[in-house]
Amino acid sequence: MLSVVAALVLALVVGGVMWFQNRDSGMVPYTISLPHKILDGGYYKKKDLSTICSHCLTSDDEIEKLGIKKGFPWSAYYVQNPAESAAGDPKKRPTISVIGIQGKVAKPVDSVDAVLARMHKDDAKNAKALGVKIEVIEGTKVKAYTGDTFDGTTMKCESVMMKPKQGLDNDVTVSRCVWGDTSAVGIVQQQGVGVEADVMHTNDLTDATTKIRNEVRQPHPKA
């Protein structure tokens, strides 16, 4: 199950969408380094995502299509610490995939839209290949971001539920956020198995994404 979910890290259709926008004119340029633990140790790194995600962005051409020049991708797959999880079955513990593409991002809003467009394009392809049905999670709201801890340019979040038609035994619940600024575009996606999966609502994932963004940032050597 986890391997299937990981294969969909850039390939689940849009659900409820939340829009956040700030200016990052005062933001210090940074690079990305994915730590062993995120969210104050609540999740630990399981593996490098590139080993299980064959279609993750890796080529210069793919990255430049997103409006990112001299881009370099980073990715990792994190599993919830057993002490933090309500799921007894290790295979049902929520996971978080983190993908960061650092580089020169001239138009962060356009780049985030391009990333989402890429994800949505893969949605239809992978849903058809896996024989699944994808539905918007009821109650997902569209809101404006009012917090002051996010100093990036923009963030979009969405949530969906993937219902199996064949080959899968359980529903998969997914929430994800994409942030963009002049230094990078990042994706944070949390997924869990089952209707009662312990997966953050997009309202909470925005805060978690902001925290993860702060945890993975390292000052740019030329800043």
mmCIF file of C-alpha atoms in Angstrom:
data_model
loop_
_atom_site.group_PDB
_atom_site.id
_atom_site.type_symbol
_atom_site.label_atom_id
_atom_site.label_comp_id
_atom_site.label_asym_id
_atom_site.label_seq_id
_atom_site.Cartn_x
_atom_site.Cartn_y
_atom_site.Cartn_z
ATOM 1 C CA MET A 1 0.000 0.000 0.000
ATOM 2 C CA LEU A 2 2.689 2.494 0.928
ATOM 3 C CA SER A 3 4.515 1.903 -2.330
ATOM 4 C CA VAL A 4 1.341 2.718 -4.255
ATOM 5 C CA VAL A 5 0.773 5.853 -2.219
ATOM 6 C CA ALA A 6 4.357 6.960 -2.709
ATOM 7 C CA ALA A 7 4.030 6.464 -6.445
ATOM 8 C CA LEU A 8 1.196 8.986 -6.352
ATOM 9 C CA VAL A 9 3.122 11.711 -4.567
ATOM 10 C CA LEU A 10 2.696 14.007 -7.569
ATOM 11 C CA ALA A 11 -0.449 12.358 -8.828
ATOM 12 C CA LEU A 12 -3.641 12.874 -6.845
ATOM 13 C CA VAL A 13 -6.387 15.109 -8.160
ATOM 14 C CA VAL A 14 -7.303 18.450 -6.685
ATOM 15 C CA GLY A 15 -9.725 18.412 -3.796
ATOM 16 C CA GLY A 16 -10.712 21.366 -1.624
ATOM 17 C CA VAL A 17 -8.273 24.178 -2.364
ATOM 18 C CA MET A 18 -6.937 26.752 0.073
ATOM 19 C CA TRP A 19 -5.031 29.816 -1.148
ATOM 20 C CA PHE A 20 -2.363 31.685 0.796
ATOM 21 C CA GLN A 21 -0.294 34.583 -0.437
ATOM 22 C CA ASN A 22 2.299 36.844 1.139
ATOM 23 C CA ARG A 23 5.296 38.782 -0.119
ATOM 24 C CA ASP A 24 8.735 37.312 0.356
ATOM 25 C CA SER A 25 10.673 40.457 -0.529
ATOM 26 C CA GLY A 26 12.331 40.385 2.893
ATOM 27 C CA MET A 27 13.020 36.658 2.869
ATOM 28 C CA VAL A 28 16.639 35.555 3.156
ATOM 29 C CA PRO A 29 17.665 33.297 0.212
ATOM 30 C CA TYR A 30 18.019 29.673 1.249
ATOM 31 C CA THR A 31 18.878 26.153 0.141
ATOM 32 C CA ILE A 32 17.080 22.946 1.153
ATOM 33 C CA SER A 33 18.393 20.151 3.355
ATOM 34 C CA LEU A 34 15.964 17.416 4.421
ATOM 35 C CA PRO A 35 16.631 16.429 8.064
ATOM 36 C CA HIS A 36 16.275 12.986 9.619
ATOM 37 C CA LYS A 37 13.241 14.163 11.603
ATOM 38 C CA ILE A 38 10.543 16.767 10.972
ATOM 39 C CA LEU A 39 7.726 18.348 12.980
ATOM 40 C CA ASP A 40 9.718 18.271 16.210
ATOM 41 C CA GLY A 41 10.505 14.582 15.844
ATOM 42 C CA GLY A 42 6.923 13.537 15.119
ATOM 43 C CA TYR A 43 8.022 12.009 11.797
ATOM 44 C CA TYR A 44 11.285 10.303 10.877
ATOM 45 C CA LYS A 45 12.852 9.823 7.464
ATOM 46 C CA LYS A 46 12.162 6.378 6.029
ATOM 47 C CA LYS A 47 13.886 6.653 2.668
ATOM 48 C CA ASP A 48 14.913 8.892 -0.198
ATOM 49 C CA LEU A 49 11.772 9.379 -2.268
ATOM 50 C CA SER A 50 13.649 9.030 -5.558
ATOM 51 C CA THR A 51 14.037 5.306 -4.880
ATOM 52 C CA ILE A 52 10.281 4.749 -4.948
ATOM 53 C CA CYS A 53 8.962 7.583 -7.103
ATOM 54 C CA SER A 54 9.886 6.958 -10.714
ATOM 55 C CA HIS A 55 8.177 10.073 -12.049
ATOM 56 C CA CYS A 56 9.424 12.649 -9.532
ATOM 57 C CA LEU A 57 10.941 15.709 -11.177
ATOM 58 C CA THR A 58 14.581 15.026 -11.926
ATOM 59 C CA SER A 59 15.496 16.456 -15.334
ATOM 60 C CA ASP A 60 16.504 20.055 -15.979
ATOM 61 C CA ASP A 61 13.885 20.353 -18.725
ATOM 62 C CA GLU A 62 11.068 19.246 -16.414
ATOM 63 C CA ILE A 63 12.169 21.639 -13.708
ATOM 64 C CA GLU A 64 12.547 24.594 -16.088
ATOM 65 C CA LYS A 65 8.995 24.015 -17.324
ATOM 66 C CA LEU A 66 7.933 24.909 -13.796
ATOM 67 C CA GLY A 67 9.685 28.263 -14.049
ATOM 68 C CA ILE A 68 12.638 27.215 -11.893
ATOM 69 C CA LYS A 69 16.113 27.887 -13.283
ATOM 70 C CA LYS A 70 19.214 26.060 -12.098
ATOM 71 C CA GLY A 71 16.864 23.880 -10.102
ATOM 72 C CA PHE A 72 17.914 20.969 -7.928
ATOM 73 C CA PRO A 73 15.317 18.582 -6.439
ATOM 74 C CA TRP A 74 15.356 17.116 -2.941
ATOM 75 C CA SER A 75 12.873 14.521 -1.728
ATOM 76 C CA ALA A 76 12.241 12.255 1.242
ATOM 77 C CA TYR A 77 9.585 9.987 2.696
ATOM 78 C CA TYR A 78 8.737 10.321 6.399
ATOM 79 C CA VAL A 79 6.772 7.969 8.687
ATOM 80 C CA GLN A 80 4.973 9.035 11.845
ATOM 81 C CA ASN A 81 6.721 8.228 15.097
ATOM 82 C CA PRO A 82 4.865 5.275 16.729
ATOM 83 C CA ALA A 83 4.564 7.278 19.941
ATOM 84 C CA GLU A 84 2.650 9.970 18.042
ATOM 85 C CA SER A 85 0.345 7.644 16.072
ATOM 86 C CA ALA A 86 -3.072 6.289 16.988
ATOM 87 C CA ALA A 87 -2.730 3.553 14.355
ATOM 88 C CA GLY A 88 -1.765 0.181 15.805
ATOM 89 C CA ASP A 89 -0.802 -1.278 12.436
ATOM 90 C CA PRO A 90 2.575 0.189 11.319
ATOM 91 C CA LYS A 91 1.384 0.044 7.707
ATOM 92 C CA LYS A 92 -1.476 2.374 8.581
ATOM 93 C CA ARG A 93 0.615 5.050 10.254
ATOM 94 C CA PRO A 94 0.361 8.373 8.406
ATOM 95 C CA THR A 95 3.298 9.286 6.186
ATOM 96 C CA ILE A 96 4.574 12.588 4.844
ATOM 97 C CA SER A 97 6.351 13.065 1.540
ATOM 98 C CA VAL A 98 8.481 16.197 1.192
ATOM 99 C CA ILE A 99 9.756 17.402 -2.174
ATOM 100 C CA GLY A 100 11.746 20.595 -2.538
ATOM 101 C CA ILE A 101 13.072 22.098 -5.758
ATOM 102 C CA GLN A 102 15.555 24.848 -5.006
ATOM 103 C CA GLY A 103 16.738 27.297 -7.629
ATOM 104 C CA LYS A 104 15.915 30.695 -9.077
ATOM 105 C CA VAL A 105 12.144 31.169 -9.104
ATOM 106 C CA ALA A 106 11.236 34.377 -10.931
ATOM 107 C CA LYS A 107 7.463 34.008 -10.581
ATOM 108 C CA PRO A 108 6.623 31.815 -7.566
ATOM 109 C CA VAL A 109 2.849 32.026 -8.067
ATOM 110 C CA ASP A 110 3.174 30.800 -11.651
ATOM 111 C CA SER A 111 5.562 28.046 -10.574
ATOM 112 C CA VAL A 112 3.179 26.751 -7.898
ATOM 113 C CA ASP A 113 0.382 26.732 -10.464
ATOM 114 C CA ALA A 114 2.657 24.844 -12.860
ATOM 115 C CA VAL A 115 3.446 22.241 -10.192
ATOM 116 C CA LEU A 116 -0.249 21.739 -9.488
ATOM 117 C CA ALA A 117 -0.969 21.477 -13.207
ATOM 118 C CA ARG A 118 1.699 18.778 -13.457
ATOM 119 C CA MET A 119 0.172 16.953 -10.504
ATOM 120 C CA HIS A 120 -3.311 17.150 -11.978
ATOM 121 C CA LYS A 121 -2.071 15.910 -15.341
ATOM 122 C CA ASP A 122 -0.596 12.869 -13.627
ATOM 123 C CA ASP A 123 -3.810 12.410 -11.639
ATOM 124 C CA ALA A 124 -5.872 11.170 -14.541
ATOM 125 C CA LYS A 125 -3.081 8.971 -15.868
ATOM 126 C CA ASN A 126 -2.360 7.239 -12.581
ATOM 127 C CA ALA A 127 -5.977 6.966 -11.469
ATOM 128 C CA LYS A 128 -6.775 5.166 -14.700
ATOM 129 C CA ALA A 129 -3.719 2.922 -14.474
ATOM 130 C CA LEU A 130 -4.458 1.950 -10.859
ATOM 131 C CA GLY A 131 -8.193 1.639 -11.348
ATOM 132 C CA VAL A 132 -9.139 4.004 -8.525
ATOM 133 C CA LYS A 133 -11.846 6.570 -7.904
ATOM 134 C CA ILE A 134 -10.868 9.915 -6.396
ATOM 135 C CA GLU A 135 -13.333 12.062 -4.454
ATOM 136 C CA VAL A 136 -13.125 15.424 -2.728
ATOM 137 C CA ILE A 137 -13.236 15.025 1.049
ATOM 138 C CA GLU A 138 -16.496 16.476 2.337
ATOM 139 C CA GLY A 139 -16.084 19.551 4.507
ATOM 140 C CA THR A 140 -12.806 20.781 3.010
ATOM 141 C CA LYS A 141 -13.060 24.563 3.087
ATOM 142 C CA VAL A 142 -11.554 27.366 1.053
ATOM 143 C CA LYS A 143 -10.048 30.040 3.319
ATOM 144 C CA ALA A 144 -7.647 32.975 3.284
ATOM 145 C CA TYR A 145 -4.403 32.621 5.218
ATOM 146 C CA THR A 146 -3.967 35.158 8.014
ATOM 147 C CA GLY A 147 -0.979 33.758 9.882
ATOM 148 C CA ASP A 148 2.292 35.668 10.127
ATOM 149 C CA THR A 149 4.748 32.745 10.320
ATOM 150 C CA PHE A 150 4.827 32.049 6.567
ATOM 151 C CA ASP A 151 7.189 34.428 4.774
ATOM 152 C CA GLY A 152 6.966 32.817 1.342
ATOM 153 C CA THR A 153 5.097 34.174 -1.652
ATOM 154 C CA THR A 154 2.274 31.669 -1.995
ATOM 155 C CA MET A 155 0.905 28.357 -0.744
ATOM 156 C CA LYS A 156 -1.907 26.166 -2.061
ATOM 157 C CA CYS A 157 -3.351 23.137 -0.267
ATOM 158 C CA GLU A 158 -5.839 20.471 -1.260
ATOM 159 C CA SER A 159 -7.248 17.191 0.067
ATOM 160 C CA VAL A 160 -8.774 14.105 -1.544
ATOM 161 C CA MET A 161 -9.786 10.520 -0.862
ATOM 162 C CA MET A 162 -8.766 7.715 -3.199
ATOM 163 C CA LYS A 163 -11.235 4.815 -3.279
ATOM 164 C CA PRO A 164 -10.034 1.500 -4.712
ATOM 165 C CA LYS A 165 -11.717 -0.227 -7.604
ATOM 166 C CA GLN A 166 -9.210 -2.995 -7.981
ATOM 167 C CA GLY A 167 -5.938 -4.123 -6.427
ATOM 168 C CA LEU A 168 -6.247 -2.066 -3.233
ATOM 169 C CA ASP A 169 -7.932 -3.051 0.021
ATOM 170 C CA ASN A 170 -8.425 0.325 1.696
ATOM 171 C CA ASP A 171 -9.249 3.924 0.965
ATOM 172 C CA VAL A 172 -6.328 6.350 0.984
ATOM 173 C CA THR A 173 -6.781 9.834 2.414
ATOM 174 C CA VAL A 174 -4.423 12.556 1.200
ATOM 175 C CA SER A 175 -3.800 16.174 2.155
ATOM 176 C CA ARG A 176 -1.062 18.192 0.454
ATOM 177 C CA CYS A 177 0.354 21.700 0.256
ATOM 178 C CA VAL A 178 2.599 23.391 -2.309
ATOM 179 C CA TRP A 179 4.576 26.496 -1.362
ATOM 180 C CA GLY A 180 6.533 28.845 -3.590
ATOM 181 C CA ASP A 181 8.995 31.693 -3.113
ATOM 182 C CA THR A 182 12.012 33.089 -4.934
ATOM 183 C CA SER A 183 14.334 30.356 -3.604
ATOM 184 C CA ALA A 184 12.277 27.178 -4.031
ATOM 185 C CA VAL A 185 9.023 25.374 -4.661
ATOM 186 C CA GLY A 186 8.109 22.713 -2.115
ATOM 187 C CA ILE A 187 5.477 20.001 -1.753
ATOM 188 C CA VAL A 188 4.348 18.530 1.563
ATOM 189 C CA GLN A 189 1.902 15.647 1.274
ATOM 190 C CA GLN A 190 0.448 13.595 4.109
ATOM 191 C CA GLN A 191 -1.348 10.336 3.455
ATOM 192 C CA GLY A 192 -3.002 7.647 5.534
ATOM 193 C CA VAL A 193 -4.913 4.423 4.934
ATOM 194 C CA GLY A 194 -8.597 3.986 5.746
ATOM 195 C CA VAL A 195 -11.648 6.190 6.118
ATOM 196 C CA GLU A 196 -10.670 7.083 9.695
ATOM 197 C CA ALA A 197 -7.048 7.729 8.753
ATOM 198 C CA ASP A 198 -5.144 10.030 11.088
ATOM 199 C CA VAL A 199 -4.444 12.630 8.404
ATOM 200 C CA MET A 200 -4.355 16.364 8.985
ATOM 201 C CA HIS A 201 -7.106 18.558 7.606
ATOM 202 C CA THR A 202 -5.755 21.160 5.206
ATOM 203 C CA ASN A 203 -6.301 23.805 7.900
ATOM 204 C CA ASP A 204 -3.724 22.014 10.049
ATOM 205 C CA LEU A 205 -1.463 20.973 7.185
ATOM 206 C CA THR A 206 -0.844 24.626 6.317
ATOM 207 C CA ASP A 207 0.712 25.138 9.738
ATOM 208 C CA ALA A 208 2.660 21.868 9.456
ATOM 209 C CA THR A 209 3.922 22.849 6.001
ATOM 210 C CA THR A 210 5.070 26.220 7.296
ATOM 211 C CA LYS A 211 6.945 24.445 10.081
ATOM 212 C CA ILE A 212 8.495 21.886 7.718
ATOM 213 C CA ARG A 213 9.533 24.685 5.365
ATOM 214 C CA ASN A 214 11.350 26.329 8.258
ATOM 215 C CA GLU A 215 12.942 23.020 9.295
ATOM 216 C CA VAL A 216 14.364 22.257 5.832
ATOM 217 C CA ARG A 217 15.702 25.743 5.079
ATOM 218 C CA GLN A 218 19.406 26.465 5.306
ATOM 219 C CA PRO A 219 20.878 29.945 4.691
ATOM 220 C CA HIS A 220 22.216 30.291 1.173
ATOM 221 C CA PRO A 221 26.038 30.489 1.247
ATOM 222 C CA LYS A 222 25.931 33.602 -0.929
ATOM 223 C CA ALA A 223 23.195 35.321 1.074
#
